[in-house]
Coordinates of C-alpha atoms in Angstrom, one line a residue:
M1 CA 55.1 -2.7 231.5
A2 CA 53.7 -3.1 235.0
I3 CA 51.9 -0.4 237.2
P4 CA 54.2 0.7 240.1
V5 CA 54.3 -1.3 243.3
I6 CA 55.2 0.9 246.3
D7 CA 56.0 0.3 249.8
L8 CA 53.9 2.8 251.7
S9 CA 55.5 1.9 255.2
K10 CA 58.7 3.8 254.0
V11 CA 56.7 7.2 254.0
N12 CA 57.0 6.7 257.9
G13 CA 60.8 6.8 257.7
T14 CA 63.1 9.6 257.3
G15 CA 65.9 10.8 254.8
E16 CA 66.4 9.4 251.6
E17 CA 64.2 6.5 251.7
R18 CA 61.2 8.2 252.6
A19 CA 62.0 11.0 249.7
K20 CA 62.3 8.2 247.3
T21 CA 58.9 6.6 248.4
M22 CA 57.3 10.1 248.1
A23 CA 58.5 10.7 244.6
Q24 CA 57.5 7.1 243.7
I25 CA 54.0 8.1 244.6
A26 CA 54.1 11.4 242.8
N27 CA 55.0 9.5 239.6
G28 CA 52.4 7.0 240.2
C29 CA 49.7 10.1 240.3
E30 CA 51.4 12.1 237.4
E31 CA 52.2 9.3 235.0
W32 CA 50.0 6.4 235.8
G33 CA 47.0 7.5 237.7
F34 CA 47.3 4.0 239.3
F35 CA 49.6 2.1 241.6
Q36 CA 49.6 -0.5 243.9
L37 CA 50.5 -0.3 247.8
M38 CA 52.3 -2.8 249.9
N39 CA 52.7 -2.6 253.7
H40 CA 49.7 -0.2 253.7
G41 CA 49.0 -0.8 257.5
I42 CA 45.8 -2.9 257.0
P43 CA 46.0 -6.2 258.9
E44 CA 46.4 -9.2 256.6
E45 CA 44.0 -11.1 258.9
L46 CA 41.2 -8.6 258.2
L47 CA 41.9 -8.7 254.5
E48 CA 41.6 -12.5 254.5
R49 CA 38.1 -12.1 256.4
V50 CA 37.0 -9.7 253.7
K51 CA 37.8 -12.0 250.9
K52 CA 36.1 -14.9 252.8
V53 CA 32.8 -13.0 253.6
C54 CA 32.4 -11.5 250.2
S55 CA 33.0 -14.7 248.4
E56 CA 30.5 -16.5 250.6
Y57 CA 28.0 -13.2 250.1
F58 CA 28.2 -14.0 246.5
K59 CA 27.7 -17.7 246.9
L60 CA 24.9 -17.4 249.2
E61 CA 22.9 -14.1 247.9
G62 CA 24.6 -12.9 244.6
E63 CA 25.3 -15.8 242.3
E64 CA 21.4 -17.2 241.5
T65 CA 20.3 -13.7 241.2
F66 CA 22.9 -13.0 238.5
K67 CA 22.1 -16.0 236.8
N68 CA 18.6 -14.9 236.4
S69 CA 19.7 -11.4 235.5
T70 CA 18.6 -9.4 232.5
V71 CA 22.3 -9.3 231.2
A72 CA 22.9 -13.2 231.6
K73 CA 19.7 -13.7 229.6
T74 CA 20.4 -11.2 227.0
L75 CA 23.8 -12.5 226.4
K76 CA 22.6 -16.1 226.3
D77 CA 19.8 -14.8 223.6
L78 CA 22.7 -12.8 221.4
A79 CA 25.1 -15.5 221.4
G80 CA 22.3 -17.9 220.0
K81 CA 21.8 -15.6 217.2
K82 CA 25.4 -16.0 216.2
S83 CA 25.3 -12.6 214.7
G84 CA 28.6 -11.5 215.9
E85 CA 26.7 -8.4 217.4
K86 CA 28.4 -7.4 220.8
L87 CA 26.4 -6.4 224.0
E88 CA 26.7 -2.8 224.4
N89 CA 25.7 -0.5 227.5
V90 CA 25.8 -3.3 230.0
D91 CA 28.5 -5.0 232.1
W92 CA 29.0 -8.4 233.3
E93 CA 29.3 -7.6 236.9
D94 CA 27.3 -8.3 240.0
V95 CA 27.4 -5.3 242.4
I96 CA 26.3 -4.1 245.9
T97 CA 27.0 -0.9 247.3
L98 CA 27.9 -0.4 251.0
L99 CA 27.2 3.0 252.6
D100 CA 27.1 4.0 256.4
N101 CA 23.1 4.4 255.9
N102 CA 21.9 1.9 253.6
E103 CA 20.9 -1.9 253.6
W104 CA 23.9 -4.3 253.7
P105 CA 23.4 -8.2 252.9
S106 CA 22.2 -10.1 256.0
K107 CA 22.3 -13.7 255.2
T108 CA 26.0 -14.0 255.1
P109 CA 27.7 -14.5 258.6
G110 CA 30.0 -12.0 259.7
F111 CA 29.7 -10.1 256.4
K112 CA 28.4 -6.6 258.3
E113 CA 31.1 -6.9 261.0
T114 CA 33.8 -7.5 258.9
M115 CA 33.0 -4.9 256.1
A116 CA 32.3 -2.1 258.6
E117 CA 35.7 -3.0 260.0
Y118 CA 37.3 -3.0 256.8
R119 CA 35.6 0.4 255.6
A120 CA 36.9 2.2 258.7
E121 CA 40.4 1.0 258.0
L122 CA 40.0 1.9 254.4
K123 CA 38.9 5.6 255.1
K124 CA 42.1 6.2 257.4
L125 CA 44.1 4.7 254.4
A126 CA 42.4 7.1 252.1
E127 CA 43.1 10.1 254.3
K128 CA 46.9 8.9 254.6
V129 CA 47.2 8.7 250.8
M130 CA 45.5 12.4 250.4
E131 CA 48.0 13.7 253.0
V132 CA 51.1 12.2 251.0
M133 CA 49.4 13.9 247.8
D134 CA 49.1 17.4 249.8
E135 CA 52.8 17.2 250.4
N136 CA 53.9 16.0 247.0
L137 CA 51.8 18.8 245.6
D138 CA 53.0 21.8 248.1
L139 CA 49.7 22.0 249.7
P140 CA 49.0 22.5 253.2
K141 CA 48.4 19.2 255.2
G142 CA 44.8 18.3 255.2
Y143 CA 44.1 20.4 252.1
I144 CA 42.4 17.7 249.9
K145 CA 40.6 16.3 252.8
K146 CA 39.2 19.7 253.7
A147 CA 38.2 20.5 250.1
F148 CA 36.2 17.2 249.8
N149 CA 34.5 17.8 253.2
D150 CA 33.5 21.1 252.0
G151 CA 35.5 22.7 254.9
E152 CA 35.9 21.2 258.4
G153 CA 33.7 18.3 259.4
D154 CA 33.1 15.2 257.8
G155 CA 30.8 15.5 254.8
A156 CA 32.8 13.6 252.3
F157 CA 31.3 10.7 250.6
F158 CA 32.6 7.3 251.4
G159 CA 31.1 4.3 249.7
T160 CA 32.5 0.5 248.9
K161 CA 31.5 -1.4 245.7
V162 CA 31.7 -5.0 246.0
S163 CA 31.8 -6.7 242.5
H164 CA 31.9 -10.0 241.3
Y165 CA 32.8 -10.9 237.7
P166 CA 31.5 -14.4 237.2
P167 CA 32.8 -16.7 234.5
C168 CA 31.3 -15.6 231.2
P169 CA 30.4 -17.9 228.4
H170 CA 30.9 -15.4 225.6
P171 CA 33.6 -12.8 227.0
E172 CA 34.1 -11.7 223.1
L173 CA 30.5 -10.4 223.3
V174 CA 30.2 -8.4 226.6
N175 CA 32.5 -6.3 228.8
G176 CA 33.0 -7.0 232.4
L177 CA 33.0 -3.3 233.1
R178 CA 33.2 -0.8 230.2
A179 CA 35.9 1.8 230.0
H180 CA 35.6 4.7 232.1
T181 CA 37.4 7.3 234.6
D182 CA 36.1 7.5 238.0
A183 CA 34.2 10.5 239.1
G184 CA 35.4 11.1 242.5
G185 CA 38.5 11.6 244.5
V186 CA 40.8 8.6 245.9
I187 CA 39.8 5.1 245.0
L188 CA 41.1 2.3 247.0
L189 CA 40.6 -1.2 245.2
F190 CA 41.3 -4.7 246.9
Q191 CA 41.2 -6.7 243.8
D192 CA 41.2 -10.5 243.4
D193 CA 44.8 -11.9 243.8
E194 CA 44.4 -14.7 241.4
V195 CA 41.9 -13.8 238.6
G196 CA 43.1 -10.9 236.6
G197 CA 41.2 -8.6 234.0
L198 CA 41.5 -5.1 235.2
Q199 CA 43.4 -2.9 232.7
I200 CA 44.4 0.8 232.6
L201 CA 45.0 2.7 229.2
K202 CA 48.6 4.1 229.3
D203 CA 50.0 5.9 226.2
G204 CA 47.6 4.4 223.9
Q205 CA 47.8 0.7 225.0
W206 CA 45.7 -1.3 227.4
I207 CA 48.0 -2.6 230.2
D208 CA 47.0 -5.4 232.9
V209 CA 46.9 -4.3 236.8
Q210 CA 48.6 -7.6 237.9
P211 CA 46.8 -9.4 240.6
M212 CA 49.1 -9.3 243.8
K213 CA 48.3 -10.8 247.1
N214 CA 46.9 -8.3 249.8
T215 CA 48.0 -5.1 248.0
I216 CA 45.7 -2.1 247.7
V217 CA 45.6 -0.4 244.3
I218 CA 44.9 3.4 244.4
N219 CA 43.8 5.2 241.4
T220 CA 43.1 9.1 241.2
G221 CA 39.7 10.1 240.2
D222 CA 38.3 13.1 237.9
Q223 CA 38.3 15.5 241.1
I224 CA 42.0 15.0 242.0
E225 CA 42.8 16.0 238.2
V226 CA 40.7 19.2 238.8
L227 CA 42.3 20.0 242.5
S228 CA 45.7 19.2 241.1
N229 CA 45.0 21.5 237.9
G230 CA 45.8 18.7 235.7
R231 CA 49.2 17.5 237.4
Y232 CA 47.6 14.4 238.5
K233 CA 45.2 12.4 236.0
S234 CA 42.2 10.3 236.4
T235 CA 43.2 7.3 234.0
W236 CA 40.8 5.3 231.7
H237 CA 40.2 1.6 232.8
R238 CA 38.1 -1.2 232.3
V239 CA 37.4 -4.9 233.4
L240 CA 37.6 -7.5 230.7
A241 CA 35.0 -10.5 231.0
S242 CA 36.5 -13.9 231.3
P243 CA 35.5 -17.4 230.5
D244 CA 37.0 -18.9 233.6
G245 CA 37.5 -17.7 237.5
N246 CA 35.2 -15.6 239.3
R247 CA 36.8 -12.3 239.9
R248 CA 36.3 -10.3 243.1
S249 CA 36.9 -6.7 243.5
I250 CA 36.2 -4.5 246.2
A251 CA 36.4 -0.7 245.6
S252 CA 36.2 1.9 248.1
F253 CA 35.5 5.7 247.0
Y254 CA 36.5 8.7 248.9
N255 CA 34.8 11.4 247.1
P256 CA 33.8 15.0 247.9
S257 CA 30.5 15.9 249.6
L258 CA 27.9 16.7 246.8
K259 CA 27.7 20.2 248.3
A260 CA 31.5 20.8 248.0
T261 CA 32.8 23.1 245.4
V262 CA 35.7 21.5 243.5
A263 CA 38.3 23.8 241.8
P264 CA 42.2 23.9 241.0
A265 CA 44.1 24.7 244.4
P266 CA 44.9 28.4 244.0
A267 CA 48.7 27.8 244.8
L268 CA 48.8 25.2 241.7
V269 CA 47.3 27.9 239.4
E270 CA 49.5 30.7 240.5
K271 CA 52.9 28.5 241.0
D272 CA 55.9 30.5 241.2
S273 CA 53.9 33.7 240.9
E274 CA 53.7 33.4 237.2
K275 CA 50.2 32.8 236.1
I276 CA 49.7 29.6 234.0
N277 CA 46.5 28.9 232.3
Q278 CA 44.0 27.6 234.8
T279 CA 42.8 24.6 232.4
Y280 CA 40.3 23.2 235.0
P281 CA 37.2 24.8 235.8
K282 CA 35.1 25.1 239.2
F283 CA 32.0 23.5 239.9
L284 CA 29.8 21.9 242.8
F285 CA 30.4 18.0 243.0
G286 CA 26.9 17.5 242.9
D287 CA 26.4 18.9 239.5
Y288 CA 29.3 17.0 238.1
M289 CA 27.7 13.8 239.5
S290 CA 24.4 14.6 237.8
V291 CA 26.4 15.0 234.5
Y292 CA 28.6 11.8 235.2
A293 CA 25.4 9.7 235.7
E294 CA 24.5 10.4 232.1
Q295 CA 27.9 10.5 230.4
K296 CA 30.4 7.9 232.6
F297 CA 31.4 5.9 229.6
L298 CA 32.1 9.2 227.6
P299 CA 35.3 11.3 227.6
K300 CA 35.7 13.4 231.0
E301 CA 36.6 16.8 229.4
P302 CA 32.9 17.7 228.3
R303 CA 31.6 16.6 231.7
F304 CA 34.0 19.4 233.3
Q305 CA 32.5 22.0 231.0
A306 CA 28.9 20.8 231.5
A307 CA 29.2 20.9 235.3
T308 CA 30.4 24.5 235.0
A309 CA 27.4 25.5 233.0
M310 CA 25.1 24.5 235.8

């Protein structure tokens, strides 16, 4: 079983081919919560540059720091005890976050320029994917974007997380990244095309998200689940630590503004004018993030309730 791979360029066509592609994306959102896009419109040449600068950043600025990190030292000590005890509550991951207004790595040539260009392209792709979701959910064009931006304007959060999962000497004792669902809206992942490790939970089984060259993996976050009144699901996923290969992973998050109120789209609650149970509550995204910070690796349903109560 492999997650769906979809040719996004066919959405620009007409007729049966377009309808089939729209249905594939709907299925990806409803049944999987994850799918891979090929022909997504981001130039291959840019993606190659992104790989290069991120790998160079880790060699120049990340690797030494990670070797001396608390997680690396703690794992070494734990392995020495040979108790069989696992390292809980930490991840075998080197991570930096890129926002429009924070400090970026400065020693790696071309890093800032390349990643700024990449983020601009990814944001456009996120908005295109949201328009496809609007259409598949029979919502007005731009509905999800407007909900996330708290109305008109550009208040939505767009962040990029550059992660490396270095070779791990004791992968049986630690997680690359613990199982969780993503808090936000639409996540766009440019993952390593050689080193695997990402898995999703589907029908009670962990399934590998197969590495593929220059595709973008899309996954739906908790807020898309709420907004679609449960029609689209945010899916549990994790990263396994591996003894060989340094896995690169670049995830961009298009999330609501912290001030945005997130709720099921009224049209999806009153579908066919028959009232269906509104299973999802309404809350401020900022309140949800406060709960998520404490409960990221726990089930999502109590998070929805806790955010509503705030």
